[in-house]
GROMACS .gro file of C-alpha atoms in nm:
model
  296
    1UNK     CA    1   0.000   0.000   0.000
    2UNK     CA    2   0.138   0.387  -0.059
    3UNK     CA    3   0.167   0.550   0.263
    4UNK     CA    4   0.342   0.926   0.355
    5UNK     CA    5   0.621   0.877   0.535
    6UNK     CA    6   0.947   1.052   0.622
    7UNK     CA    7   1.332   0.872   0.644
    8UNK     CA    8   1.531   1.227   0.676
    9UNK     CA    9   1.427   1.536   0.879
   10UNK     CA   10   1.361   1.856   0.651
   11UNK     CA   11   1.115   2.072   0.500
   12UNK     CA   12   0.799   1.975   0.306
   13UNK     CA   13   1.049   1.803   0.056
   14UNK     CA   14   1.082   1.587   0.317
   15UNK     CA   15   0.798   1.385   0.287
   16UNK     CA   16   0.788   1.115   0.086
   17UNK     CA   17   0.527   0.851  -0.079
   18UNK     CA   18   0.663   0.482  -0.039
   19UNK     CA   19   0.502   0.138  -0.033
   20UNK     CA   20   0.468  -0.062   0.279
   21UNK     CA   21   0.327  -0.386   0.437
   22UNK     CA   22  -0.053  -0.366   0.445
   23UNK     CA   23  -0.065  -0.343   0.851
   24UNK     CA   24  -0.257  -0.675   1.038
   25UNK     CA   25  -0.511  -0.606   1.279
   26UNK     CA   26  -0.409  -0.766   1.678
   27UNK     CA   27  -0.651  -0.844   1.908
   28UNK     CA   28  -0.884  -0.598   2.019
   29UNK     CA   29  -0.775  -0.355   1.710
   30UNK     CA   30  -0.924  -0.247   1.409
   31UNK     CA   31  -0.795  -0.181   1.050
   32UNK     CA   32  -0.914   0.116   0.851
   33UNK     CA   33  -0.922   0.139   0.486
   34UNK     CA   34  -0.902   0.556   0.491
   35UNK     CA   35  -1.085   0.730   0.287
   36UNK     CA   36  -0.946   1.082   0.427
   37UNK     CA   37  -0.763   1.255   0.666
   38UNK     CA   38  -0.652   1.608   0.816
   39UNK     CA   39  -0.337   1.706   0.782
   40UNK     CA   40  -0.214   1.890   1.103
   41UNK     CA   41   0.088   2.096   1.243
   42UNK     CA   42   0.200   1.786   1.483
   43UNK     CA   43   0.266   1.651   1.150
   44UNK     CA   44   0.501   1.948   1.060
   45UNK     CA   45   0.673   1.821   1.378
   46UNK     CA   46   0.716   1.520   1.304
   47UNK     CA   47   0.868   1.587   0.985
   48UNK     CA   48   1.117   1.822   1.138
   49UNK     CA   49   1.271   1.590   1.428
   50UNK     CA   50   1.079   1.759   1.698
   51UNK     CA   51   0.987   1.417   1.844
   52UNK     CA   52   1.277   1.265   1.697
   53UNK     CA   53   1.311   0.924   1.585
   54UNK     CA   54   1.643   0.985   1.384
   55UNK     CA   55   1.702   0.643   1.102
   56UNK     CA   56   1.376   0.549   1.132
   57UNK     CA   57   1.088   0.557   0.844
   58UNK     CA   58   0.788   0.753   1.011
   59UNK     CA   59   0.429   0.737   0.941
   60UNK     CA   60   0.248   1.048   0.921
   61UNK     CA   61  -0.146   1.192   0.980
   62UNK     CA   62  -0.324   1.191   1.309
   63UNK     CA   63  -0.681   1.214   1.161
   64UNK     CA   64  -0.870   0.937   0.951
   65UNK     CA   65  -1.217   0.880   0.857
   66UNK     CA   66  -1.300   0.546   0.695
   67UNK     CA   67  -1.434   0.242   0.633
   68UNK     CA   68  -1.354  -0.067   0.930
   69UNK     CA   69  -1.196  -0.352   0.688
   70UNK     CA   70  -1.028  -0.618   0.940
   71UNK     CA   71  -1.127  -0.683   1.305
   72UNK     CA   72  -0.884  -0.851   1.562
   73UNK     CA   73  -1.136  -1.033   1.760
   74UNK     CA   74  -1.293  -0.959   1.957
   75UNK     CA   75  -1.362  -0.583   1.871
   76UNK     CA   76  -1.726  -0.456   1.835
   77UNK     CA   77  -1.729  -0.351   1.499
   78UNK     CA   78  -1.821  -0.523   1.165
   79UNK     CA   79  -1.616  -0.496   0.791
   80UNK     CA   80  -1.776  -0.188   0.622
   81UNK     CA   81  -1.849   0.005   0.899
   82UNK     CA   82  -1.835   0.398   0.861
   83UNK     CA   83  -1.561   0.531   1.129
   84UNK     CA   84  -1.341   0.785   1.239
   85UNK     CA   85  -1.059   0.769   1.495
   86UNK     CA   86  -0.752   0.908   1.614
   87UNK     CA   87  -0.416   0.756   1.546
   88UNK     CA   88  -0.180   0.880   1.853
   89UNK     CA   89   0.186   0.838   1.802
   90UNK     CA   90   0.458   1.046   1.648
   91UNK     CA   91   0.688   0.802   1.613
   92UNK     CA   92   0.611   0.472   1.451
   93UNK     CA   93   0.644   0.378   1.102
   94UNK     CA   94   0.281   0.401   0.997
   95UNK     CA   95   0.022   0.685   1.033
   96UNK     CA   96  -0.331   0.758   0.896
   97UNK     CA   97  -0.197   0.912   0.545
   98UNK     CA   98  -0.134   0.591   0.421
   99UNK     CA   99  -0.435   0.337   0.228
  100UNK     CA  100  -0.486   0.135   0.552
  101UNK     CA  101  -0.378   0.172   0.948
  102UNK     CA  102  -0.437  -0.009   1.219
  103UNK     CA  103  -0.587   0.107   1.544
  104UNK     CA  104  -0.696   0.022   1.840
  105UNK     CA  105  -1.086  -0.038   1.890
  106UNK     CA  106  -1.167   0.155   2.192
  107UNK     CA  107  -1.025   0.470   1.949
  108UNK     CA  108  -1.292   0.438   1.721
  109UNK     CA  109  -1.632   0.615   1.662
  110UNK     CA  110  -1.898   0.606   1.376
  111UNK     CA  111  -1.848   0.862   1.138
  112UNK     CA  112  -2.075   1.144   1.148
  113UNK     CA  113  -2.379   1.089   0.883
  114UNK     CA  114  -2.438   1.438   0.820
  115UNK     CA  115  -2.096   1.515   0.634
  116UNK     CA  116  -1.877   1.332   0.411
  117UNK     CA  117  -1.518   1.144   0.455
  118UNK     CA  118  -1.296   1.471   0.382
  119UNK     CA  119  -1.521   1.719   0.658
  120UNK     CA  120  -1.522   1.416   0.922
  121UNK     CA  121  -1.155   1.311   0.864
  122UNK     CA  122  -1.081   1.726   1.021
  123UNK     CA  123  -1.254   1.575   1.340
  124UNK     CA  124  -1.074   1.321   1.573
  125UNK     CA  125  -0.732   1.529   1.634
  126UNK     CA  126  -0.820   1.845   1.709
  127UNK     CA  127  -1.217   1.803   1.847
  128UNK     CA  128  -1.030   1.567   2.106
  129UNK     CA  129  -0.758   1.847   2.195
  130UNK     CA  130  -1.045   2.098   2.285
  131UNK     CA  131  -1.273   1.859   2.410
  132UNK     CA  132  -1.013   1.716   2.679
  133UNK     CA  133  -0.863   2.085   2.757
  134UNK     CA  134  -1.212   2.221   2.846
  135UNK     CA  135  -1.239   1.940   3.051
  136UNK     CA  136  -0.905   1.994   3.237
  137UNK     CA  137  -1.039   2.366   3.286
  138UNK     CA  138  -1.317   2.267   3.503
  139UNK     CA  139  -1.520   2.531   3.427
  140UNK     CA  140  -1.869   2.538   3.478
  141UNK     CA  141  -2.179   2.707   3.293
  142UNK     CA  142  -2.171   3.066   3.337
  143UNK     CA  143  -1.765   3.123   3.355
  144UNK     CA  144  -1.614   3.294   3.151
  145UNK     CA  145  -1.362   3.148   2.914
  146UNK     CA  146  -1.070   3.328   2.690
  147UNK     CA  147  -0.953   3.102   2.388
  148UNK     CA  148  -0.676   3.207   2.238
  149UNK     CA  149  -0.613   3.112   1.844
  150UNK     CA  150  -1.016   3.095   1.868
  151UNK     CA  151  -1.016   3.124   1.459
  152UNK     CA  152  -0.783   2.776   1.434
  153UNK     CA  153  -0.871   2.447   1.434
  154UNK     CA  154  -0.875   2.356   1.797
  155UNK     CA  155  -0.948   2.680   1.908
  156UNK     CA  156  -1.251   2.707   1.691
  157UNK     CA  157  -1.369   2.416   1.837
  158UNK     CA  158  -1.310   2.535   2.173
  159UNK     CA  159  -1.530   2.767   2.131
  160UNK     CA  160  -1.809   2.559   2.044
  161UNK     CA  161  -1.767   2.339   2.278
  162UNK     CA  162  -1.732   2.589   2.567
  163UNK     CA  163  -2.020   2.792   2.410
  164UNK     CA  164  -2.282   2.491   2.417
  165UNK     CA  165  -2.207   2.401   2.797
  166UNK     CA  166  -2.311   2.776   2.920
  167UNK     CA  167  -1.997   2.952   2.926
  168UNK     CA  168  -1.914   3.307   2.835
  169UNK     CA  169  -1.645   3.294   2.582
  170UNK     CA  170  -1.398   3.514   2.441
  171UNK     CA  171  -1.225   3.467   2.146
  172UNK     CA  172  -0.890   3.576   2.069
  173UNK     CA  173  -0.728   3.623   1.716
  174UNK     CA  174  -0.633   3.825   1.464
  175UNK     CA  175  -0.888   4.119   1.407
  176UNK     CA  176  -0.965   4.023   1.041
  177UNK     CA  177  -1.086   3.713   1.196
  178UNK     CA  178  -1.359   3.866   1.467
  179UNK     CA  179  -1.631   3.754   1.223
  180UNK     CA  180  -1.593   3.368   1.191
  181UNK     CA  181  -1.516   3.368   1.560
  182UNK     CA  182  -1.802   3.484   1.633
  183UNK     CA  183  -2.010   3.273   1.428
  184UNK     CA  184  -1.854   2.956   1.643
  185UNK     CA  185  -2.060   3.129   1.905
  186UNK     CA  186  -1.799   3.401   2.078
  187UNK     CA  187  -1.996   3.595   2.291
  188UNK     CA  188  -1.665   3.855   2.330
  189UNK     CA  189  -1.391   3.882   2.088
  190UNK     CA  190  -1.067   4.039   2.090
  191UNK     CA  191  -0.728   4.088   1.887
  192UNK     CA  192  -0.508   4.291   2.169
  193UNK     CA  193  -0.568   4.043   2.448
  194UNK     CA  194  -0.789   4.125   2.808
  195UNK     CA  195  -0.771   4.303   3.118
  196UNK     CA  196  -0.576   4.120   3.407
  197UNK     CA  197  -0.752   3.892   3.621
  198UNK     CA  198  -1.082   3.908   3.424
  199UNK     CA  199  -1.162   3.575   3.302
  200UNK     CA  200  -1.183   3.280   3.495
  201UNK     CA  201  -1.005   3.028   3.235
  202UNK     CA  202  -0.755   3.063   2.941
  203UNK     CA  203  -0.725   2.813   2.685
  204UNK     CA  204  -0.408   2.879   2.552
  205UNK     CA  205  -0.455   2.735   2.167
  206UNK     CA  206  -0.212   2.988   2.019
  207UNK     CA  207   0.088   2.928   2.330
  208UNK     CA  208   0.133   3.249   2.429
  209UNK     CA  209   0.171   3.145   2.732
  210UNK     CA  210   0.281   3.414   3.033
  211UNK     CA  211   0.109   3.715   2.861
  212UNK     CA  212  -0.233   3.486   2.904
  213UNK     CA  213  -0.197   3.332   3.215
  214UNK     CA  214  -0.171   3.713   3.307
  215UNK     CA  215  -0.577   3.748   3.214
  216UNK     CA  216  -0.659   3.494   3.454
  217UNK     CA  217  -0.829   3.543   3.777
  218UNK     CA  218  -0.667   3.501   4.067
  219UNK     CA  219  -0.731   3.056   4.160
  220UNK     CA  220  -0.821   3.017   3.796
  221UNK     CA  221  -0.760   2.780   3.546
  222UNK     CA  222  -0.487   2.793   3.263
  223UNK     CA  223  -0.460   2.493   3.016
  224UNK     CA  224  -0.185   2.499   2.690
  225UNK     CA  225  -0.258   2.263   2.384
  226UNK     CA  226   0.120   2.227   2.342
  227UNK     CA  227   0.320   1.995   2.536
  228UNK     CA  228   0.583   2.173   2.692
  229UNK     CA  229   0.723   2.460   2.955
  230UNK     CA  230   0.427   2.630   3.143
  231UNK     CA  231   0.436   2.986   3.283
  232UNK     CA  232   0.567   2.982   3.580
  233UNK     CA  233   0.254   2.938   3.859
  234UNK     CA  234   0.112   3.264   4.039
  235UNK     CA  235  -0.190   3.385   4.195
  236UNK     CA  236  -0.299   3.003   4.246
  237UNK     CA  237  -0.362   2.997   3.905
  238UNK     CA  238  -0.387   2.562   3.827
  239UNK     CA  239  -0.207   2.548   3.495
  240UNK     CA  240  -0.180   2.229   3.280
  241UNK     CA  241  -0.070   2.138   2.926
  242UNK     CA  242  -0.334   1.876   2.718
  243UNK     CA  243  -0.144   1.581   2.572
  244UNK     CA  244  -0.413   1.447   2.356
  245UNK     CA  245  -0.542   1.089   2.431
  246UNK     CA  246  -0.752   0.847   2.193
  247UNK     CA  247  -1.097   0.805   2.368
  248UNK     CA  248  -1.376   0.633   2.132
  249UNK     CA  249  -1.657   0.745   2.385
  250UNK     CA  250  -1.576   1.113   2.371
  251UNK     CA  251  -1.498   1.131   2.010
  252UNK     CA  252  -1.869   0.971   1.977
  253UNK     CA  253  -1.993   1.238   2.149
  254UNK     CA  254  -1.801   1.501   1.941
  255UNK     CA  255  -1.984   1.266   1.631
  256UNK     CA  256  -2.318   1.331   1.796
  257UNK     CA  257  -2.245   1.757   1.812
  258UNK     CA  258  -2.126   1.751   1.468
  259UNK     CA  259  -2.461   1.562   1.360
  260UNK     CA  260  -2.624   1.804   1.582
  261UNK     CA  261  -2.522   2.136   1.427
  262UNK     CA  262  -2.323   2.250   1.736
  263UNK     CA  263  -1.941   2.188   1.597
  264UNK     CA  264  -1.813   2.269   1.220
  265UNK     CA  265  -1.577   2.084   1.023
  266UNK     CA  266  -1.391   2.325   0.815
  267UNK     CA  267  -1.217   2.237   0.497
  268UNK     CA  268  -0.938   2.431   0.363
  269UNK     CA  269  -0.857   2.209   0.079
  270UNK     CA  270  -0.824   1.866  -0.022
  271UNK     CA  271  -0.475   1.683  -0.185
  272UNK     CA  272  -0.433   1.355  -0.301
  273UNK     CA  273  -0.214   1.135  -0.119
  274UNK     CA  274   0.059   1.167  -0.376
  275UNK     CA  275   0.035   1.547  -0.353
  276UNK     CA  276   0.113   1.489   0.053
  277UNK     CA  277   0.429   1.695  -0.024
  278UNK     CA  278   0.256   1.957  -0.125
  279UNK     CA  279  -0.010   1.996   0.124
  280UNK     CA  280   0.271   2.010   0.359
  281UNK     CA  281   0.428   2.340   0.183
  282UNK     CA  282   0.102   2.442   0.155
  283UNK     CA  283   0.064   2.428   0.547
  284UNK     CA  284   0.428   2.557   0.602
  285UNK     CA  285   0.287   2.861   0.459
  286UNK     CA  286   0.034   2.958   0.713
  287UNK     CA  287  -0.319   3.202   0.690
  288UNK     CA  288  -0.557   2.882   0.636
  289UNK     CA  289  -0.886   2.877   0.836
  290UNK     CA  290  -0.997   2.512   0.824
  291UNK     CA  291  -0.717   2.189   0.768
  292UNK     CA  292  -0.606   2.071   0.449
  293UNK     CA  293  -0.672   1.737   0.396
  294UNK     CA  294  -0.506   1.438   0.243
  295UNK     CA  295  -0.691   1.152   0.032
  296UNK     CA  296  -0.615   0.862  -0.040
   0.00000   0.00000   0.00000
């Protein structure tokens, strides 16, 4: 099968198109023939040598929406089903931009039946990221909530998420951006940032990490999407970095929202597989609103 991979660290020139082993379900695990899937900066990372993995061949692509083809008993799905799932890892030698991969069952959700492959393949990765960082916020209907890079991908659906259970939510982004944000279902936006202390939680989607923890309330809540050094703790201020986790039952529910109306899948644009290269320059160069997406 042709999967995107990467043997040497670099730019989008990086990335290559080889052909592998068709992977074998194991117990408990399903295999997915994919019929799309997002394309996301973790990817970018990988590519670079953030995670490293130096000699290896690495799989690439997070996201994949699909069809179940193989089932290591016992799993409790059939051949043919409609799925999506999330395929943690950032360094093994397959990923979901590739004809089939393998993952576990208890990642794996119906697909939603209100959008096709390419819209639901934008789901698992970063719905999951906002999904479990609102819940490490603790917030509770009626708080009030600043998301920072609320026009991106996980911020966006941060803000639909937070919006639907009650709370008061301010988006941050660029100013030409105040519109869309808003349409997620903002009830504040702004582009220069917010007063100290005046918001009871900051999710940090952008990383800008001290100058946001600063708008947080004194014993308020302070989560980054980004693995890595947190401001430094004051005011009793809980802080926390999300480390996104496969969870079948909570990307269901994210399935059920999407079905419902309450979260959008934005498309940016859609590449073949062989074109992986390119979608990756295309993502090196920044300003898209919605994830480019790789098919098969």
């Amino acid at each position: 099968m042709r999967a995107a991979v990467v043997r040497t660290f670099g730019g989008p020139e990086s990335v290559e198109i080889a052909d592998v082993p068709v992977p074998v379900p194991g117990a408990r695990q399903v295999r997915i023939r994919v019929a799309a899937g997002a394309l996301n900066p973790v990817d970018a990372a990988v590519r670079a040598g953030v995670f490293g993995g130096a000699g290896k061949t690495l799989g690439l692509g997070w996201d994949v929406a699909g069809t179940v083809d193989a089932v290591g008993a016992p799993a409790a799905w059939e051949t043919g089903d409609p799925v999506v799932a999330l395929v943690p890892g950032v360094a093994d030698p397959l990923g979901a931009h590739a004809e089939y991969v393998v993952v576990d069952a208890g990642a794996v959700a119906t697909a939603p039946a209100s959008v096709d492959a390419v819209h639901a393949g934008t789901l698992p990765l970063n719905g999951l990221t906002a999904l479990q960082a609102l819940d490490l916020l603790g917030l509770a209907p009626g708080d009030r909530l600043l998301v920072t890079g609320a026009a991106g991908a996980v911020g966006g659906f941060a803000v639909q998420l937070a919006a639907h259970r009650g709370i008061e939510v301010t988006g941050h982004a660029r100013a030409a951006d105040e519109e869309l944000v808003r349409s997620l279902g903002a009830a504040h936006f702004t582009a220069d940032g917010a007063g100290p202390g005046s918001v009871d939680g900051v999710l940090d989607a952008a990383v800008l990490g001290a100058p946001a923890l600063g708008w947080v309330r004194d014993g308020g809540a302070f989560v980054a999407v980004r693995d890595g050094a947190l401001p430094e703790v004051e005011r009793g201020v809980r802080t926390g970095n999300v480390w996104v986790r496969a969870d079948g039952a909570q990307l269901a529910e994210l399935v059920r929202l999407v079905d419902e109306g309450v979260l959008t899948l934005r498309v940016a644009e859609a590449f073949p597989l062989e074109e992986a290269a390119k979608a990756h320059a295309r993502l090196a160069g920044g300003g898209t609103r919605g994830r480019l997406v790789l098919v098969p």
